[in-house]
Tab-separated table of C-alpha atoms in Angstrom:
chain	number	residue	atom	x	y	z
A	1	MET	CA	13.813	8.676	9.820
A	2	PRO	CA	13.921	6.840	13.156
A	3	GLU	CA	12.796	3.310	12.432
A	4	ARG	CA	13.563	-0.176	13.542
A	5	GLN	CA	14.961	-3.121	11.652
A	6	VAL	CA	13.022	-6.232	12.705
A	7	THR	CA	14.749	-9.590	12.391
A	8	ASP	CA	12.233	-11.894	14.116
A	9	ARG	CA	10.824	-14.151	11.411
A	10	ALA	CA	7.638	-14.825	13.409
A	11	VAL	CA	6.883	-11.094	13.497
A	12	MET	CA	7.445	-10.820	9.743
A	13	LEU	CA	5.084	-13.744	9.133
A	14	ASP	CA	2.437	-12.084	11.320
A	15	VAL	CA	2.595	-9.005	9.094
A	16	LEU	CA	2.369	-11.078	5.919
A	17	ARG	CA	-0.555	-13.057	7.361
A	18	ALA	CA	-2.419	-9.879	8.301
A	19	GLY	CA	-2.277	-8.230	4.853
A	20	ARG	CA	-4.143	-8.887	1.621
A	21	VAL	CA	-2.450	-6.679	-0.981
A	22	ALA	CA	1.257	-6.587	-1.800
A	23	HIS	CA	3.107	-4.191	-4.071
A	24	VAL	CA	4.984	-6.362	-6.526
A	25	GLY	CA	7.960	-4.944	-8.437
A	26	VAL	CA	9.541	-6.352	-11.574
A	27	VAL	CA	11.831	-4.785	-14.169
A	28	ASP	CA	10.703	-4.548	-17.801
A	29	ALA	CA	12.863	-5.113	-20.900
A	30	GLU	CA	13.887	-1.418	-20.929
A	31	GLY	CA	15.085	-1.532	-17.323
A	32	GLN	CA	12.018	0.322	-16.077
A	33	PRO	CA	10.726	-0.892	-12.693
A	34	ARG	CA	6.983	-1.630	-12.555
A	35	VAL	CA	5.179	-1.731	-9.226
A	36	ILE	CA	1.696	-3.237	-9.204
A	37	PRO	CA	-0.724	-4.020	-6.349
A	38	VAL	CA	-1.555	-7.735	-6.234
A	39	ALA	CA	-3.730	-9.758	-3.836
A	40	TYR	CA	-1.496	-12.329	-2.176
A	41	GLY	CA	-1.560	-15.231	0.222
A	42	VAL	CA	0.929	-17.036	2.452
A	43	ASP	CA	1.723	-20.710	1.893
A	44	GLY	CA	2.610	-22.114	5.306
A	45	ASP	CA	5.657	-20.251	6.557
A	46	ASP	CA	7.820	-20.489	3.507
A	47	ALA	CA	6.286	-18.659	0.536
A	48	ILE	CA	4.108	-15.830	-0.718
A	49	ILE	CA	1.435	-16.977	-3.189
A	50	LEU	CA	0.581	-14.733	-6.148
A	51	HIS	CA	-1.845	-15.483	-8.958
A	52	GLY	CA	-2.966	-13.705	-12.090
A	53	ALA	CA	-3.948	-14.076	-15.699
A	54	THR	CA	-1.451	-16.218	-17.596
A	55	SER	CA	-1.624	-13.621	-20.384
A	56	SER	CA	-0.666	-10.662	-18.152
A	57	GLN	CA	2.683	-8.927	-18.514
A	58	LEU	CA	3.442	-9.288	-14.800
A	59	PHE	CA	2.769	-13.023	-14.636
A	60	ARG	CA	4.654	-13.704	-17.840
A	61	ALA	CA	7.672	-11.941	-16.294
A	62	LEU	CA	7.290	-13.841	-13.010
A	63	ALA	CA	6.897	-17.175	-14.811
A	64	ALA	CA	10.040	-16.396	-16.812
A	65	GLY	CA	11.994	-16.122	-13.536
A	66	ALA	CA	12.433	-12.351	-13.413
A	67	PRO	CA	13.842	-10.938	-10.143
A	68	VAL	CA	10.907	-9.770	-8.045
A	69	CYS	CA	10.324	-7.663	-4.964
A	70	VAL	CA	7.149	-8.202	-2.917
A	71	THR	CA	6.420	-5.467	-0.394
A	72	VAL	CA	3.629	-5.582	2.203
A	73	THR	CA	3.034	-2.379	4.160
A	74	MET	CA	0.612	-1.604	6.986
A	75	LEU	CA	0.198	2.063	7.823
A	76	ASP	CA	-0.500	2.303	11.567
A	77	GLY	CA	-0.374	5.998	12.314
A	78	LEU	CA	0.606	9.502	11.441
A	79	VAL	CA	3.333	10.911	13.711
A	80	VAL	CA	3.273	14.674	14.146
A	81	ALA	CA	6.483	15.948	15.718
A	82	ASN	CA	7.572	19.412	16.753
A	83	SER	CA	9.111	19.833	13.318
A	84	SER	CA	8.132	18.540	9.907
A	85	PHE	CA	11.659	17.085	9.771
A	86	ASN	CA	10.951	14.708	12.676
A	87	SER	CA	7.355	13.968	11.701
A	88	SER	CA	6.842	10.483	10.376
A	89	MET	CA	4.545	7.508	9.988
A	90	ASN	CA	4.086	4.456	12.168
A	91	TYR	CA	4.093	1.392	9.959
A	92	ARG	CA	5.126	-2.222	9.492
A	93	CYS	CA	6.743	-3.182	6.204
A	94	VAL	CA	8.008	-6.571	5.042
A	95	ILE	CA	10.057	-6.795	1.848
A	96	VAL	CA	10.694	-10.118	0.105
A	97	PHE	CA	13.294	-10.421	-2.668
A	98	GLY	CA	13.812	-13.320	-4.995
A	99	ARG	CA	12.437	-15.103	-7.997
A	100	ALA	CA	9.063	-16.770	-8.301
A	101	ASP	CA	8.583	-20.516	-8.739
A	102	VAL	CA	5.718	-21.450	-11.027
A	103	VAL	CA	3.261	-23.804	-9.341
A	104	ALA	CA	2.814	-26.952	-11.417
A	105	GLU	CA	-0.577	-27.747	-12.944
A	106	GLU	CA	-1.311	-30.567	-10.481
A	107	GLU	CA	-0.492	-28.341	-7.469
A	108	LYS	CA	-2.446	-25.269	-8.592
A	109	GLU	CA	-5.726	-26.172	-6.960
A	110	ARG	CA	-4.158	-26.794	-3.547
A	111	VAL	CA	-2.161	-23.553	-3.651
A	112	LEU	CA	-5.148	-21.517	-4.857
A	113	GLU	CA	-7.145	-22.917	-1.927
A	114	ARG	CA	-4.475	-21.575	0.430
A	115	LEU	CA	-4.628	-18.207	-1.298
A	116	SER	CA	-8.410	-18.196	-1.017
A	117	GLU	CA	-8.231	-19.146	2.679
A	118	HIS	CA	-5.838	-16.241	3.260
A	119	LEU	CA	-8.000	-13.684	1.439
A	120	PHE	CA	-11.437	-15.043	2.399
A	121	PRO	CA	-11.022	-17.116	5.590
A	122	GLU	CA	-13.441	-20.034	6.090
A	123	HIS	CA	-15.239	-19.200	2.860
A	124	GLY	CA	-13.816	-22.063	0.791
A	125	SER	CA	-16.872	-24.325	0.997
A	126	THR	CA	-19.176	-21.432	0.064
A	127	PHE	CA	-17.404	-20.759	-3.257
A	128	ARG	CA	-18.462	-22.825	-6.228
A	129	PRO	CA	-15.584	-25.092	-7.279
A	130	LEU	CA	-12.976	-23.828	-9.757
A	131	GLN	CA	-13.483	-24.892	-13.364
A	132	ALA	CA	-10.806	-26.468	-15.513
A	133	GLN	CA	-10.574	-23.488	-17.893
A	134	GLU	CA	-10.262	-21.095	-14.939
A	135	LEU	CA	-7.336	-23.067	-13.572
A	136	LYS	CA	-5.796	-23.116	-17.027
A	137	ALA	CA	-6.084	-19.326	-17.475
A	138	THR	CA	-4.405	-18.665	-14.122
A	139	THR	CA	-0.693	-18.580	-13.415
A	140	VAL	CA	0.111	-19.348	-9.790
A	141	VAL	CA	3.560	-18.636	-8.393
A	142	ARG	CA	5.278	-18.984	-5.049
A	143	VAL	CA	7.899	-16.455	-3.969
A	144	PRO	CA	10.066	-18.196	-1.329
A	145	LEU	CA	10.478	-16.361	1.990
A	146	THR	CA	14.249	-16.729	1.982
A	147	GLU	CA	15.478	-13.160	1.443
A	148	MET	CA	13.122	-11.154	3.620
A	149	SER	CA	13.533	-8.009	5.700
A	150	MET	CA	11.288	-5.869	7.848
A	151	LYS	CA	11.227	-2.332	9.136
A	152	SER	CA	8.751	-0.827	11.509
A	153	ARG	CA	8.130	2.296	13.508
A	154	ASP	CA	5.705	2.184	16.426
A	155	PHE	CA	6.342	5.002	18.846
A	156	GLY	CA	5.322	8.568	19.526
A	157	ALA	CA	6.724	11.881	18.449
A	158	ASP	CA	8.665	12.605	21.617
A	159	ASP	CA	12.166	13.804	20.969
A	160	ALA	CA	13.921	14.896	24.141
A	161	GLU	CA	16.012	17.466	22.275
A	162	ASP	CA	13.076	19.079	20.566
A	163	ASN	CA	10.029	19.117	22.840
A	164	ASP	CA	8.179	22.403	22.994
A	165	PRO	CA	5.174	21.960	25.347
A	166	GLN	CA	3.410	24.790	23.512
A	167	ARG	CA	3.420	22.955	20.179
A	168	TRP	CA	1.096	20.001	19.718
A	169	SER	CA	2.820	16.782	18.802
A	170	GLY	CA	1.593	13.232	18.933
A	171	VAL	CA	0.293	10.252	17.026
A	172	LEU	CA	-2.896	9.788	15.021
A	173	PRO	CA	-3.526	6.023	14.988
A	174	ILE	CA	-4.892	4.711	11.684
A	175	HIS	CA	-7.446	1.881	11.698
A	176	SER	CA	-8.864	0.018	8.740
A	177	GLN	CA	-12.419	-1.238	9.122
A	178	PHE	CA	-15.029	-3.013	7.064
A	179	GLY	CA	-18.319	-1.215	6.505
A	180	GLU	CA	-21.607	-3.160	6.426
A	181	PRO	CA	-21.493	-5.963	3.827
A	182	ILE	CA	-23.382	-5.090	0.597
A	183	PRO	CA	-24.884	-8.298	-0.814
A	184	GLY	CA	-25.375	-8.717	-4.576
A	185	ASP	CA	-28.893	-8.029	-5.906
A	186	HIS	CA	-29.602	-11.680	-6.592
A	187	VAL	CA	-28.475	-13.006	-3.192
A	188	GLN	CA	-31.223	-14.664	-1.123
A	189	VAL	CA	-29.169	-15.893	1.848
A	190	PRO	CA	-27.970	-13.895	4.863
A	191	THR	CA	-24.324	-12.780	5.203
A	192	PRO	CA	-22.453	-15.813	6.577
A	193	GLU	CA	-21.306	-15.450	10.170
A	194	HIS	CA	-17.629	-16.127	9.305
A	195	ILE	CA	-17.529	-13.015	7.116
A	196	ARG	CA	-18.335	-10.893	10.196
A	197	HIS	CA	-15.048	-12.104	11.691
A	198	TRP	CA	-12.853	-11.073	8.774
A	199	ARG	CA	-10.348	-8.342	9.405
A	200	PRO	CA	-9.603	-5.771	6.694
B	1	MET	CA	-9.725	-9.533	-13.325
B	2	PRO	CA	-12.462	-7.126	-14.404
B	3	GLU	CA	-11.061	-3.674	-13.921
B	4	ARG	CA	-11.191	-0.332	-15.552
B	5	GLN	CA	-8.469	1.738	-17.164
B	6	VAL	CA	-8.987	5.379	-16.132
B	7	THR	CA	-7.643	8.089	-18.413
B	8	ASP	CA	-9.073	11.229	-16.784
B	9	ARG	CA	-6.117	13.153	-15.394
B	10	ALA	CA	-8.294	14.968	-12.842
B	11	VAL	CA	-9.387	11.618	-11.365
B	12	MET	CA	-5.765	10.461	-11.158
B	13	LEU	CA	-4.783	13.677	-9.385
B	14	ASP	CA	-7.649	13.188	-6.904
B	15	VAL	CA	-6.222	9.775	-6.005
B	16	LEU	CA	-2.700	11.158	-5.632
B	17	ARG	CA	-3.998	14.033	-3.493
B	18	ALA	CA	-5.909	11.650	-1.223
B	19	GLY	CA	-2.971	9.357	-0.401
B	20	ARG	CA	0.036	9.759	1.865
B	21	VAL	CA	2.228	6.731	1.155
B	22	ALA	CA	3.490	5.577	-2.243
B	23	HIS	CA	5.339	2.391	-3.101
B	24	VAL	CA	8.480	3.484	-4.892
B	25	GLY	CA	10.347	1.034	-7.101
B	26	VAL	CA	13.922	1.331	-8.344
B	27	VAL	CA	16.353	-1.235	-9.746
B	28	ASP	CA	19.617	-1.933	-7.953
B	29	ALA	CA	23.019	-2.548	-9.565
B	30	GLU	CA	22.291	-6.308	-9.784
B	31	GLY	CA	19.022	-5.753	-11.637
B	32	GLN	CA	16.967	-6.520	-8.537
B	33	PRO	CA	13.841	-4.353	-8.162
B	34	ARG	CA	13.385	-2.725	-4.739
B	35	VAL	CA	9.964	-1.496	-3.641
B	36	ILE	CA	9.854	0.768	-0.612
B	37	PRO	CA	6.979	2.675	1.028
B	38	VAL	CA	7.651	6.428	1.044
B	39	ALA	CA	5.550	9.350	2.281
B	40	TYR	CA	4.876	11.607	-0.694
B	41	GLY	CA	3.262	14.874	-1.662
B	42	VAL	CA	1.885	16.425	-4.829
B	43	ASP	CA	3.423	19.617	-6.247
B	44	GLY	CA	0.590	21.444	-8.011
B	45	ASP	CA	-0.656	19.204	-10.788
B	46	ASP	CA	2.620	18.268	-12.362
B	47	ALA	CA	4.826	16.295	-9.979
B	48	ILE	CA	5.058	13.882	-7.061
B	49	ILE	CA	7.357	15.093	-4.278
B	50	LEU	CA	9.548	12.575	-2.454
B	51	HIS	CA	12.113	13.289	0.229
B	52	GLY	CA	14.540	11.245	2.246
B	53	ALA	CA	17.977	11.085	3.782
B	54	THR	CA	20.639	12.132	1.284
B	55	SER	CA	22.669	9.138	2.503
B	56	SER	CA	19.926	6.552	1.783
B	57	GLN	CA	20.296	4.034	-1.022
B	58	LEU	CA	16.924	4.944	-2.505
B	59	PHE	CA	17.579	8.674	-2.650
B	60	ARG	CA	21.070	8.213	-4.022
B	61	ALA	CA	19.553	6.123	-6.840
B	62	LEU	CA	16.805	8.695	-7.460
B	63	ALA	CA	19.302	11.588	-7.443
B	64	ALA	CA	21.450	9.678	-9.948
B	65	GLY	CA	18.497	9.622	-12.367
B	66	ALA	CA	17.513	5.953	-12.023
B	67	PRO	CA	14.225	4.943	-13.689
B	68	VAL	CA	11.533	4.985	-11.008
B	69	CYS	CA	7.989	3.754	-10.590
B	70	VAL	CA	5.736	5.439	-8.026
B	71	THR	CA	2.536	3.553	-7.227
B	72	VAL	CA	-0.288	4.868	-5.038
B	73	THR	CA	-3.029	2.372	-4.166
B	74	MET	CA	-6.258	2.807	-2.204
B	75	LEU	CA	-7.990	-0.402	-1.204
B	76	ASP	CA	-11.746	0.308	-1.190
B	77	GLY	CA	-13.331	-3.081	-0.669
B	78	LEU	CA	-13.226	-6.830	-0.738
B	79	VAL	CA	-15.372	-8.344	-3.491
B	80	VAL	CA	-16.708	-11.814	-2.725
B	81	ALA	CA	-18.105	-13.469	-5.849
B	82	ASN	CA	-19.781	-16.824	-6.369
B	83	SER	CA	-16.378	-18.290	-7.132
B	84	SER	CA	-12.914	-17.519	-5.829
B	85	PHE	CA	-11.970	-17.015	-9.492
B	86	ASN	CA	-14.280	-13.995	-9.838
B	87	SER	CA	-13.642	-12.627	-6.349
B	88	SER	CA	-11.601	-9.460	-6.326
B	89	MET	CA	-10.809	-6.169	-4.673
B	90	ASN	CA	-12.229	-2.724	-5.252
B	91	TYR	CA	-9.384	-0.266	-5.480
B	92	ARG	CA	-7.924	2.807	-7.127
B	93	CYS	CA	-4.310	2.672	-8.268
B	94	VAL	CA	-2.199	5.333	-9.971
B	95	ILE	CA	1.195	4.393	-11.399
B	96	VAL	CA	3.763	7.028	-12.383
B	97	PHE	CA	6.836	6.120	-14.426
B	98	GLY	CA	9.850	8.275	-15.093
B	99	ARG	CA	12.970	9.668	-13.570
B	100	ALA	CA	13.227	12.014	-10.619
B	101	ASP	CA	14.491	15.596	-10.857
B	102	VAL	CA	16.534	16.707	-7.875
B	103	VAL	CA	15.165	19.886	-6.297
B	104	ALA	CA	17.854	22.563	-6.137
B	105	GLU	CA	19.071	23.817	-2.752
B	106	GLU	CA	17.295	27.176	-3.090
B	107	GLU	CA	13.975	25.498	-3.955
B	108	LYS	CA	14.043	22.816	-1.257
B	109	GLU	CA	12.265	24.791	1.427
B	110	ARG	CA	9.341	25.701	-0.837
B	111	VAL	CA	8.914	22.117	-2.083
B	112	LEU	CA	9.187	20.662	1.426
B	113	GLU	CA	6.449	23.073	2.525
B	114	ARG	CA	4.205	21.648	-0.194
B	115	LEU	CA	5.029	18.132	0.946
B	116	SER	CA	4.265	19.075	4.536
B	117	GLU	CA	0.966	20.703	3.496
B	118	HIS	CA	0.014	17.484	1.681
B	119	LEU	CA	0.853	15.210	4.615
B	120	PHE	CA	-0.180	17.518	7.472
B	121	PRO	CA	-2.688	20.053	6.066
B	122	GLU	CA	-2.785	23.502	7.696
B	123	HIS	CA	-0.123	22.478	10.193
B	124	GLY	CA	2.740	24.434	8.622
B	125	SER	CA	2.686	27.358	11.042
B	126	THR	CA	2.580	24.966	14.026
B	127	PHE	CA	5.835	23.226	13.070
B	128	ARG	CA	9.050	24.831	14.217
B	129	PRO	CA	10.997	26.074	11.174
B	130	LEU	CA	13.420	23.742	9.386
B	131	GLN	CA	17.066	24.123	10.320
B	132	ALA	CA	19.877	24.549	7.810
B	133	GLN	CA	21.460	21.173	8.645
B	134	GLU	CA	18.079	19.423	8.285
B	135	LEU	CA	17.648	20.867	4.805
B	136	LYS	CA	21.188	19.844	3.964
B	137	ALA	CA	20.677	16.233	5.088
B	138	THR	CA	17.504	15.880	2.986
B	139	THR	CA	17.313	15.057	-0.697
B	140	VAL	CA	14.108	16.322	-2.281
B	141	VAL	CA	13.056	15.102	-5.707
B	142	ARG	CA	10.144	15.697	-8.049
B	143	VAL	CA	8.845	12.888	-10.249
B	144	PRO	CA	7.012	14.562	-13.179
B	145	LEU	CA	3.427	13.394	-13.795
B	146	THR	CA	4.028	12.831	-17.503
B	147	GLU	CA	3.847	9.048	-17.858
B	148	MET	CA	0.944	8.152	-15.566
B	149	SER	CA	-1.759	5.494	-15.703
B	150	MET	CA	-4.636	4.440	-13.490
B	151	LYS	CA	-6.734	1.372	-12.948
B	152	SER	CA	-9.717	1.039	-10.702
B	153	ARG	CA	-12.476	-1.373	-9.818
B	154	ASP	CA	-15.554	-0.079	-8.059
B	155	PHE	CA	-18.486	-2.417	-8.524
B	156	GLY	CA	-20.157	-5.423	-6.957
B	157	ALA	CA	-19.711	-9.122	-7.415
B	158	ASP	CA	-22.692	-9.624	-9.725
B	159	ASP	CA	-21.857	-11.753	-12.702
B	160	ALA	CA	-24.949	-12.585	-14.771
B	161	GLU	CA	-23.486	-15.890	-15.905
B	162	ASP	CA	-22.622	-17.038	-12.437
B	163	ASN	CA	-25.217	-15.887	-9.914
B	164	ASP	CA	-26.412	-18.514	-7.497
B	165	PRO	CA	-28.969	-16.902	-5.145
B	166	GLN	CA	-28.144	-19.532	-2.526
B	167	ARG	CA	-24.486	-18.454	-2.280
B	168	TRP	CA	-23.655	-15.193	-0.567
B	169	SER	CA	-21.733	-12.747	-2.714
B	170	GLY	CA	-21.185	-9.066	-2.279
B	171	VAL	CA	-18.810	-6.303	-1.302
B	172	LEU	CA	-17.192	-5.504	2.035
B	173	PRO	CA	-16.318	-1.799	1.876
B	174	ILE	CA	-13.014	-0.892	3.536
B	175	HIS	CA	-12.676	2.400	5.411
B	176	SER	CA	-9.577	3.918	6.925
B	177	GLN	CA	-10.103	6.036	10.023
B	178	PHE	CA	-8.042	7.944	12.546
B	179	GLY	CA	-8.390	6.914	16.161
B	180	GLU	CA	-8.270	9.526	18.946
B	181	PRO	CA	-5.080	11.624	18.722
B	182	ILE	CA	-2.451	10.589	21.318
B	183	PRO	CA	-0.500	13.709	22.365
B	184	GLY	CA	3.140	13.437	23.438
B	185	ASP	CA	3.779	13.370	27.219
B	186	HIS	CA	5.234	16.866	27.283
B	187	VAL	CA	2.444	18.553	25.303
B	188	GLN	CA	0.490	21.206	27.213
B	189	VAL	CA	-1.786	22.494	24.441
B	190	PRO	CA	-5.009	20.927	23.132
B	191	THR	CA	-5.118	19.064	19.818
B	192	PRO	CA	-5.465	21.768	17.134
B	193	GLU	CA	-8.868	21.883	15.443
B	194	HIS	CA	-7.388	21.472	11.925
B	195	ILE	CA	-6.014	18.042	12.887
B	196	ARG	CA	-9.601	16.861	13.518
B	197	HIS	CA	-10.311	17.517	9.831
B	198	TRP	CA	-7.452	15.413	8.471
B	199	ARG	CA	-8.389	12.335	6.508
B	200	PRO	CA	-6.291	9.177	6.823
């Protein structure tokens, strides 16, 4: 498939900063890969933040230093070519390889605030503070952005060797949007203005 | 995180039929997991179809019978709770484990037609036919839907023990939509009606 290797670190960081869910791969004791969607954040420009229940299989593996792959993909469009062979997707995909570093107890709160700011921008002061037992039940890890690669495709279906004007070909752009916010039944305050600015 | 294990095979198949891109995990020779986005299809109710360049690392590993994990995730909403701890995502996620079966040369065309029908419904007769060298350069595999699991979350942020009416909490539904089709420069026919019915 025609696609482009991207080497500009700033572009990769833009993709990581724009996403909310990564597909995280680890290998289990039998050599079976396991790929699980996980909400993530970015810590400055040097690490992905992941968090989960300390008791979970995934976070026990990460805390034990298992090799991990963190993949963030944005699907931008469906590319319909003259042939199914040349049809494709437009996308941006960043893949991070490495091992996770466990965030120490005294650093957890700061790193979880960064994660929260990534997932729910400007909402930090609206959340009730974290409780000690919540912090204790949560494993927080940082996956360093050292081994990182990106591929993307962002062009049309035109293929000079295979363009039949009588066949339709082209791109269907894909957009993700938020619907109207649905407040909880008990909520007696209006939707905060900053939430209206969030991007999906 | 509060989430629900789904065991109904029909519900899992609905999720697989609604998606277009899976995150496929394999393990490389060094034990490093690799997670790559791949366009997929569903073959009846018993297998995922994947295809790619015969020369690619991923498809060489799949053809060699490497253990594989195929994960399809739909992100349905952002769940903002009273606390960041209870905030979450609404989603549907199907995970398939196993090994891929290589589709034999004489079956490739039929299976690729199914894949094409999944990705580009009703468009088969509009595509120019596949050429012999295209078929030859493509590895097609089926991952049987034998070991398959699903998790989903599809409810609000209400948590009876933690509902402060003065804090906003709720759900931001996420919708994926196609923008207006962008035809290739050379195209002289209108966008086919069936394309207007595709869902992203």
